[in-house]
Coordinates of C-alpha atoms in Angstrom, one line a residue:
X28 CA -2.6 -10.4 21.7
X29 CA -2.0 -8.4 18.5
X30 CA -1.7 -4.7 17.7
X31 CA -4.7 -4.6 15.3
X32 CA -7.2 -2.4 16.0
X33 CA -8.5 -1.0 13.0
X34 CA -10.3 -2.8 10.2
X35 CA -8.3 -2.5 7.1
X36 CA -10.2 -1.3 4.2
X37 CA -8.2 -1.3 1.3
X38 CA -8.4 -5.2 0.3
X39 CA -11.6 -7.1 -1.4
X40 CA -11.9 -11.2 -1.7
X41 CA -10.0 -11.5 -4.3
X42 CA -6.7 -10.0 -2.4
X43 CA -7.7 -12.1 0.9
X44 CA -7.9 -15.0 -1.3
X45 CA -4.2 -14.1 -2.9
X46 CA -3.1 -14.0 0.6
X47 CA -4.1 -17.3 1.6
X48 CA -1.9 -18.4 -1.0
X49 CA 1.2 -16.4 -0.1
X50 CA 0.9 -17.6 3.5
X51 CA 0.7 -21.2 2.5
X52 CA 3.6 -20.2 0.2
X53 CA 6.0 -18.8 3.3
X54 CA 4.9 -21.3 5.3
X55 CA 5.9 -24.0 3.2
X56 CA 8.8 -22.6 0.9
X57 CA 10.4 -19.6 3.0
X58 CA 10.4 -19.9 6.6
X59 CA 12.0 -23.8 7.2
X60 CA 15.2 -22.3 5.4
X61 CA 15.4 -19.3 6.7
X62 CA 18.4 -20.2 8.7
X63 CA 20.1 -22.2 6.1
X64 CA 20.1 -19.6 3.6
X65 CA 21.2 -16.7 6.4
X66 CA 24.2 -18.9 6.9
X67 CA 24.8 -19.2 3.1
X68 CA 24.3 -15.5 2.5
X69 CA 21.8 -16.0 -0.1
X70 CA 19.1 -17.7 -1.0
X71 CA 19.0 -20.8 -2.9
X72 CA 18.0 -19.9 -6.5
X73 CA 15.2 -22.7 -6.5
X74 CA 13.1 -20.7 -4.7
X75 CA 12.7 -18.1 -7.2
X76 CA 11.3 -20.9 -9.9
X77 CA 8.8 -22.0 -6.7
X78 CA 7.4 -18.4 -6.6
X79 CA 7.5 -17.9 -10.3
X80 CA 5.3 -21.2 -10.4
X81 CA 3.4 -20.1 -7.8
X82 CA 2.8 -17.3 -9.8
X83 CA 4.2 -14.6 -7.1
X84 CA 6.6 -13.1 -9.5
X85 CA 5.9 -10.6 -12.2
X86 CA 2.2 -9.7 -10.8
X87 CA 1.8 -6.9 -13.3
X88 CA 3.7 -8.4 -16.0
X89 CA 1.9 -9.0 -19.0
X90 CA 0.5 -12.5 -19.7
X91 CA 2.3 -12.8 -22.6
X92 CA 5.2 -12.7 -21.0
X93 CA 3.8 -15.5 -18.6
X94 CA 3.0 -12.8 -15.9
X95 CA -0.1 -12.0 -14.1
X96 CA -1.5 -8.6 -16.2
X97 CA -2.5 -7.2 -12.6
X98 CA -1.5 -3.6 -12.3
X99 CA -2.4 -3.7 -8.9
X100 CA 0.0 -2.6 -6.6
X101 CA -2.3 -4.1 -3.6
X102 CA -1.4 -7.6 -4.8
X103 CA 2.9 -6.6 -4.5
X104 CA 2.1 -5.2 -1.0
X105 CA 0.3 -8.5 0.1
X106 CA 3.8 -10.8 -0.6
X107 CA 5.7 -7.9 0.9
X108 CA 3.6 -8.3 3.9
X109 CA 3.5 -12.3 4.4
X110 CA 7.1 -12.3 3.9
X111 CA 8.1 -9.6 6.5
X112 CA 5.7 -11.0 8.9
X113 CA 7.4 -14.3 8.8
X114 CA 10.5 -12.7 9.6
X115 CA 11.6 -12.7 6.0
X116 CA 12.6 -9.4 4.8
X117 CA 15.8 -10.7 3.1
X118 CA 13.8 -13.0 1.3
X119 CA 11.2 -10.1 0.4
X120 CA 14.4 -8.0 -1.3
X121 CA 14.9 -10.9 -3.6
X122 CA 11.6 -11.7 -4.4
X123 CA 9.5 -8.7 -4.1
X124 CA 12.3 -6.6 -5.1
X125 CA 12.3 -8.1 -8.8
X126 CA 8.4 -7.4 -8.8
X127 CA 8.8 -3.5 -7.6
X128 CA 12.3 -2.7 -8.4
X129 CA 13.4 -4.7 -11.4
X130 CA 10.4 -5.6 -13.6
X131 CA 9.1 -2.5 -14.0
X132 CA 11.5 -1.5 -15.8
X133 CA 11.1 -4.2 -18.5
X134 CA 7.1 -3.5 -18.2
X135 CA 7.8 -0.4 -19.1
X136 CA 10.9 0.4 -21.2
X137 CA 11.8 -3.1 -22.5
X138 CA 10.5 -4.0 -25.9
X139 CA 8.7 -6.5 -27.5
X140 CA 12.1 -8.8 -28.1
X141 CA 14.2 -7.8 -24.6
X142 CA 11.2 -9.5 -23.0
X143 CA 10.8 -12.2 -24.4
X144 CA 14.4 -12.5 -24.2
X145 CA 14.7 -11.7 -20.1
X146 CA 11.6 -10.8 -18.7
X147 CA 9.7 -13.9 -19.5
X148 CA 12.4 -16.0 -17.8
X149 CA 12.4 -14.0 -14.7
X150 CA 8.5 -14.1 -14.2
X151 CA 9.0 -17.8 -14.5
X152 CA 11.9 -17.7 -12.3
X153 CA 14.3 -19.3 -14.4
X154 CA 16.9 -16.2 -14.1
X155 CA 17.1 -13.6 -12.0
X156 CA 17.3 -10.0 -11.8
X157 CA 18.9 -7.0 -10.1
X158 CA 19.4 -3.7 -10.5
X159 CA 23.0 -1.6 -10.0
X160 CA 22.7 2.2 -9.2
X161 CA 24.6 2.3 -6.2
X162 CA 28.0 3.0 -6.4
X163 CA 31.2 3.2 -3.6
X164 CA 31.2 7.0 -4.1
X165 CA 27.8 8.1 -4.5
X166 CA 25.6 6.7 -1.8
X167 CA 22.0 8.1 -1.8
X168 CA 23.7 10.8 -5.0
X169 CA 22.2 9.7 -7.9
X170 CA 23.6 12.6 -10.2
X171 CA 26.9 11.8 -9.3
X172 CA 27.3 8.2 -10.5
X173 CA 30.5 7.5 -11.9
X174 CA 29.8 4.7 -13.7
X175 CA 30.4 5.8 -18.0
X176 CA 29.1 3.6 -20.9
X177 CA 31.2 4.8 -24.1
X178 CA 29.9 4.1 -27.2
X179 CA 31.8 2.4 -30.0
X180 CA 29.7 1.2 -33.2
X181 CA 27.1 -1.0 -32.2
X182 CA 28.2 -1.4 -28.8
X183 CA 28.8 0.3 -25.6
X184 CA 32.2 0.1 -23.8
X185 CA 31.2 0.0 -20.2
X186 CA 33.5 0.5 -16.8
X187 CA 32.8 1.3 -13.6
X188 CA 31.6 -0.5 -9.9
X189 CA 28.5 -1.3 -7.9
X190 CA 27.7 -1.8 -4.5
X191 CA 24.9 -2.9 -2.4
X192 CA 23.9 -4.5 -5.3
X193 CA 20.8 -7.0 -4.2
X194 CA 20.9 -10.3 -5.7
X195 CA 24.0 -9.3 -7.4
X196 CA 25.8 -12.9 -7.1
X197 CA 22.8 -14.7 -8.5
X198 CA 22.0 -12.3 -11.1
X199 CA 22.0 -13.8 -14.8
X200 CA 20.1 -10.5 -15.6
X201 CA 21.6 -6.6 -14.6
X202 CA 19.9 -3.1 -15.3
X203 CA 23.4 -0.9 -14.8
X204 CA 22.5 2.7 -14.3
X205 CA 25.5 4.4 -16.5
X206 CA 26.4 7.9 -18.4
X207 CA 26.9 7.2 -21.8
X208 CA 27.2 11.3 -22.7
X209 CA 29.5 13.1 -20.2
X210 CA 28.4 16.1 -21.2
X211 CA 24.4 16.1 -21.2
X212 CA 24.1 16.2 -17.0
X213 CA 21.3 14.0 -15.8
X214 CA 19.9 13.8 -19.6
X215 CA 23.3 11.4 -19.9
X216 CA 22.2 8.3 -18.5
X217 CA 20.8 5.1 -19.7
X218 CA 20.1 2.1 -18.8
X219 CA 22.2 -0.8 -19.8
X220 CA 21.4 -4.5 -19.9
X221 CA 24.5 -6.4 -18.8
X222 CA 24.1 -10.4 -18.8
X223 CA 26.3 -13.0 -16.9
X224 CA 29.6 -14.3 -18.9
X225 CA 29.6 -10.9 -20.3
X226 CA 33.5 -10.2 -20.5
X227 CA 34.9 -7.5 -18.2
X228 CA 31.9 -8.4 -16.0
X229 CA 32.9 -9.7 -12.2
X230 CA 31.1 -9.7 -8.7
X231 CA 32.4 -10.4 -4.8
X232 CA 31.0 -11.2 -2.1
X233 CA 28.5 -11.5 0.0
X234 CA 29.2 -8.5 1.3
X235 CA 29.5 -8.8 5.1
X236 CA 26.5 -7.1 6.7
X237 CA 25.2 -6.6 10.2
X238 CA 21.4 -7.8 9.1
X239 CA 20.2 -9.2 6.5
X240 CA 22.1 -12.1 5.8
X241 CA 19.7 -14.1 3.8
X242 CA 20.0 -11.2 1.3
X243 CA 22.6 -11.9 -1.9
X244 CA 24.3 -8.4 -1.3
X245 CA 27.4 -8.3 -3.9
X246 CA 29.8 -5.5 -5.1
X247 CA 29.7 -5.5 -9.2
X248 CA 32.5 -4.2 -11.7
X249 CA 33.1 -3.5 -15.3
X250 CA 36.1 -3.4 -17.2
X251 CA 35.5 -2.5 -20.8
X252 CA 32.3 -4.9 -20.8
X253 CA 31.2 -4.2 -24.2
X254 CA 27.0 -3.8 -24.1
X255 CA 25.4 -4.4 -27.2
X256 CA 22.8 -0.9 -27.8
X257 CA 20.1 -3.8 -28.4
X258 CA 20.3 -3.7 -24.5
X259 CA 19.4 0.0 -23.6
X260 CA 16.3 -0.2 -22.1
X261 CA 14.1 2.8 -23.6
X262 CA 16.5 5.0 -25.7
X263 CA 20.1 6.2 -24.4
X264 CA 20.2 9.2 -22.3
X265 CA 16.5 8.1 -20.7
X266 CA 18.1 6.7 -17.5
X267 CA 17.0 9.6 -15.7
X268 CA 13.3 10.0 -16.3
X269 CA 13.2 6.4 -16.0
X270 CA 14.8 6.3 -12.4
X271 CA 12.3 9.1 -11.3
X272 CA 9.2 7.0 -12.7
X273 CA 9.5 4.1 -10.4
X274 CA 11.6 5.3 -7.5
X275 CA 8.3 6.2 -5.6
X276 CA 7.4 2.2 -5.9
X277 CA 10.6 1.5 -4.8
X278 CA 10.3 3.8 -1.4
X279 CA 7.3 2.3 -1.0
X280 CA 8.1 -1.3 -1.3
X281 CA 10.7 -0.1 1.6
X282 CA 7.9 1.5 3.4
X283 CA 5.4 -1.4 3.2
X284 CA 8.2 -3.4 4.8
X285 CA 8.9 -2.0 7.6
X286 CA 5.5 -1.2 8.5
X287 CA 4.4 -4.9 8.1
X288 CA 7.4 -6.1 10.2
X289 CA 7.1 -3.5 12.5
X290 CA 3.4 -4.4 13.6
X291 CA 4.7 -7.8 14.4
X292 CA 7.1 -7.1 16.3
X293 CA 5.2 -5.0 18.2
X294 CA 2.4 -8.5 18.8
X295 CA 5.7 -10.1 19.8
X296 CA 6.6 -7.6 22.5
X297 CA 2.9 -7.3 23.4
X298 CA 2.6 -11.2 24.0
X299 CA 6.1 -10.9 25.6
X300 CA 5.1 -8.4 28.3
X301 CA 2.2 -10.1 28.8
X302 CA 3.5 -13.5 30.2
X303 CA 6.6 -12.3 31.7
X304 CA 6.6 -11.0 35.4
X305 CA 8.8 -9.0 37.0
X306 CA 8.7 -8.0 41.2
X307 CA 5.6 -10.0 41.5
X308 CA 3.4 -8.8 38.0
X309 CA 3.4 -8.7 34.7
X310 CA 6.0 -6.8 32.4
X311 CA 2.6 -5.1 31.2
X312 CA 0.9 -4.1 34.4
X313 CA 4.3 -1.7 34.8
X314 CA 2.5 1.7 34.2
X315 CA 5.4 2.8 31.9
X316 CA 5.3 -0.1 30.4
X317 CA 1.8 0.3 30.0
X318 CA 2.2 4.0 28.2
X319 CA 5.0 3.0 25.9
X320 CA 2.4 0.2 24.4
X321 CA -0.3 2.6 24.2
X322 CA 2.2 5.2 22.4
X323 CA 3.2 2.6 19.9
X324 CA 0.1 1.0 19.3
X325 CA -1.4 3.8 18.2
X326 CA 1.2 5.2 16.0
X327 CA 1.3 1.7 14.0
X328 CA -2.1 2.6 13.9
X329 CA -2.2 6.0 12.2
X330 CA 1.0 5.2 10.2
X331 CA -0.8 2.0 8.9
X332 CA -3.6 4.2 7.6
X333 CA -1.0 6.2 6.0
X334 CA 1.0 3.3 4.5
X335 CA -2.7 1.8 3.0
X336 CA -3.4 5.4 1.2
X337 CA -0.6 5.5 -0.8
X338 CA -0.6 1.5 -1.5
X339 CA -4.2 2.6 -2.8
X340 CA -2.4 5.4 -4.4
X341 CA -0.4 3.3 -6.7
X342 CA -2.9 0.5 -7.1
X343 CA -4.5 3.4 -9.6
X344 CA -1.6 5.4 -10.5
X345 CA -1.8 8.5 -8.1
X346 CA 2.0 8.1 -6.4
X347 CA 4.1 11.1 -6.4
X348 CA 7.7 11.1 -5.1
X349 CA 6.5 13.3 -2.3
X350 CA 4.4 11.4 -0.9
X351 CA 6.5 8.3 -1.3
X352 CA 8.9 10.3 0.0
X353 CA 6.9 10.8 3.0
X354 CA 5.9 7.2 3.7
X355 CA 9.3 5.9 3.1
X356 CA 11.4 8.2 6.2
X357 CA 8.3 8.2 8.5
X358 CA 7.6 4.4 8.5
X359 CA 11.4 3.1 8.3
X360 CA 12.2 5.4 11.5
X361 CA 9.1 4.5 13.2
X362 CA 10.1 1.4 13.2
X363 CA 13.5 2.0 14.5
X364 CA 11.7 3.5 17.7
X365 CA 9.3 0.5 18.0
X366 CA 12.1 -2.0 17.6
X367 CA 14.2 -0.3 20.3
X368 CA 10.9 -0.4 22.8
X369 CA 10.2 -3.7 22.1
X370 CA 13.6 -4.6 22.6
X371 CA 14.0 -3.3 26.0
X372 CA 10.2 -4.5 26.8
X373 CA 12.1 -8.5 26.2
X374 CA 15.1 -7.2 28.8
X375 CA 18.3 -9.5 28.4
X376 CA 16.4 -12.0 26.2
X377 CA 15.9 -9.3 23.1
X378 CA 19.5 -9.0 23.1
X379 CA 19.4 -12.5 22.4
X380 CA 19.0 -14.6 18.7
X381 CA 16.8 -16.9 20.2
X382 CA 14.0 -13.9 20.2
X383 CA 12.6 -12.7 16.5
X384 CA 12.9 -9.1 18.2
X385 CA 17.0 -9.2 17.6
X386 CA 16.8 -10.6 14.3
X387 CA 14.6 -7.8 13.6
X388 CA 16.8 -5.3 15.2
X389 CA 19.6 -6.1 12.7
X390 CA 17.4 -6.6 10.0
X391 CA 15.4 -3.2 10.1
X392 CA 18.2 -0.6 10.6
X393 CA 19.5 -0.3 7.0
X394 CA 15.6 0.7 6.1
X395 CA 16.4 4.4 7.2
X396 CA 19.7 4.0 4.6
X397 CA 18.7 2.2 1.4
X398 CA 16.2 3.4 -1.3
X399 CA 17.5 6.9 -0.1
X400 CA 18.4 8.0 2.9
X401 CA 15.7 9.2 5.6
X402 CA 17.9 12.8 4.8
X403 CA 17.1 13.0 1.4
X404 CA 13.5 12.1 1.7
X405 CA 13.0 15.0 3.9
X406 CA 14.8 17.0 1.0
X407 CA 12.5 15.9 -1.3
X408 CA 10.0 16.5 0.4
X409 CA 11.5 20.1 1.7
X410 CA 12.4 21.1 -2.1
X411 CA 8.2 20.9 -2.9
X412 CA 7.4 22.6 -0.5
X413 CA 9.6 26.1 -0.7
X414 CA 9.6 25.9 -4.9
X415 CA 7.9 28.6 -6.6
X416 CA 5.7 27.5 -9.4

């Protein structure tokens, strides 16, 4: 059985062809190691030069720097899907997350020499990427990031910590979010390069996480790590306006993922009720039973439609923050409330690793929590609404 019941609109031949390709990928390169590279906490660096070959990295990266000059966000949302409906989200964060959350950044604010320099490796797959904003103190709090970047000469003295940082013990390649002019508020930050070996520059962990725990999730810090300015992305004090510009990908990236995973957990629990009995009939035949499926089902549905308006939206460049916004706390705690049904549709078993349904259970939850937390969408959101223009 399976939760689809309206056609999906949004994709042409060319993006059901791409998918075909993904799947085969997943099937092939992702889901036999799943549980090898849970228990390692990471996972194993070949597989970024398999999807770099496979040319699933760096899908709107120009083909100069061997990417694949697509600026079509429908393409990203199709690998975000195949992965989290294999069960994969922790693989999605590393791969997926260097296409929405890392590369852009180059695309857009590195120059001609910086990517040749790092962004053409990481399409290939040949180093990877991550990204530190978060920090132990700061949480969803952007404008308060501690973090400082001093300049001296032709460099720039950097201290501070990360945490939460996504493939942040794999990295050879790190945008750190820094102030590098205490006293210009948010027009004080700027994005800093920092490469592996650098000195000053350590990392620990895995850090220990409920879910997840295929996902290299490290804590970063920086003791007078001395940044050449050749590795500000864009100009100093940009970090700001930069941040704002591709955090709505970023939510939805988040948003995309929990809506793909969602729906198949939701077939799972479907299939489940279907062939277990209970006092002589199925789990399904249960009226209540019956209603929380019908419930679900159809707000998959309307949150699906939703989801594929605002993948359309940044296919062509029409994303706000709002909207992302939107998508992002709506989706992400939908699926917390079809995770905990389905859970309780599979009885003792959910509770259980042997079922998909618990892996998802610990997987999902952070999804309210990272990207910004569902309380700061809705202030986002809130803020637009009561300003006076």
């Amino acid at each position: 059985m399976s939760s689809v019941a309206l056609p999906r609109t949004i994709f042409d031949e060319s993006h059901n062809d791409f998918r075909d390709i993904v799947r085969r990928f997943v099937e092939r390169e992702v889901t036999p190691h799943l549980d090898a590279w849970t228990e390692a906490g990471r996972v194993d660096r070949s597989l970024f030069e398999r999807a770099g070959a496979t040319g699933l990295l760096g899908i709107s990266a120009p083909a100069r720097y061997g990417g694949g000059d697509v600026d079509d966000f429908r393409y990203n949302a199709i690998v975000i899907e195949e992965l989290a409906r294999a069960g994969a989200t922790a693989v999605s964060m590393s791969l997926c997350g260097f296409n929405d959350l890392i590369a852009p950044y180059f695309i857009d604010f590195g120059s001609d020499e910086q990517n040749r320099r790092w962004l053409a490796p990481m399409v290939a797959g040949e180093r990877i990427g991550a990204i530190a904003m978060t920090e132990p103190g700061t949480g969803s709090d952007l404008a308060a990031i501690a973090t400082t970047a001093r300049p001296d000469g032709d460099d720039f003295v950097l201290n501070g910590s990360k945490t939460f940082i996504s493939n942040g013990l794999l990295a050879d390649v790190v945008i750190v979010v820094a102030r590098t002019d205490a006293a210009a508020g948010r027009g004080g930050f700027s994005l800093l390069v920092v490469e592996d070996g650098m000195p000053g520059f350590t990392r620990s962990g895995p850090v220990k996480k409920i879910g997840l725990g295929a996902q290299d999730t490290a804590e970063l810090s920086f003791a007078d790590v001395r940044v050449p300015r050749a590795n500000v992305l864009g100009s100093p004090g940009d970090g700001w306006t930069q941040l704002r510009r591709n955090l709505p990908i970023e939510r939805l990236h988040i948003a995309t993922t929990s809506m793909a995973r969602m729906r198949a957990t939701f077939d799972q629990a479907l299939s489940y009720s279907m062939e277990r009995t209970a006092f002589g009939q199925r789990i399904a035949d249960f009226q209540a039973n019956r209603f929380y499926l019908a419930e679900l089902a159809t707000q998959i549905e309307v949150a699906q439609v939703f989801v594929d308006r605002c993948i359309l939206d940044a296919a062509t460049g029409r994303l706000d923050a709002v909207t992302a916004a939107m998508a992002k706390w709506w989706v992400t705690e939908l699926h917390q409330k079809v995770i905990d049904r389905a859970l309780q549709l599979h009885g003792g078993y959910g509770y259980t690793r042997e079922y998909p349904v618990a892996h998802d259970y610990m997987d999902s939850r952070v999804a309210t929590i990272y990207g910004g937390t569902t309380e700061i969408m809705k202030e986002i959101i809130g803020r637009r609404l009561t300003r006076e223009d």
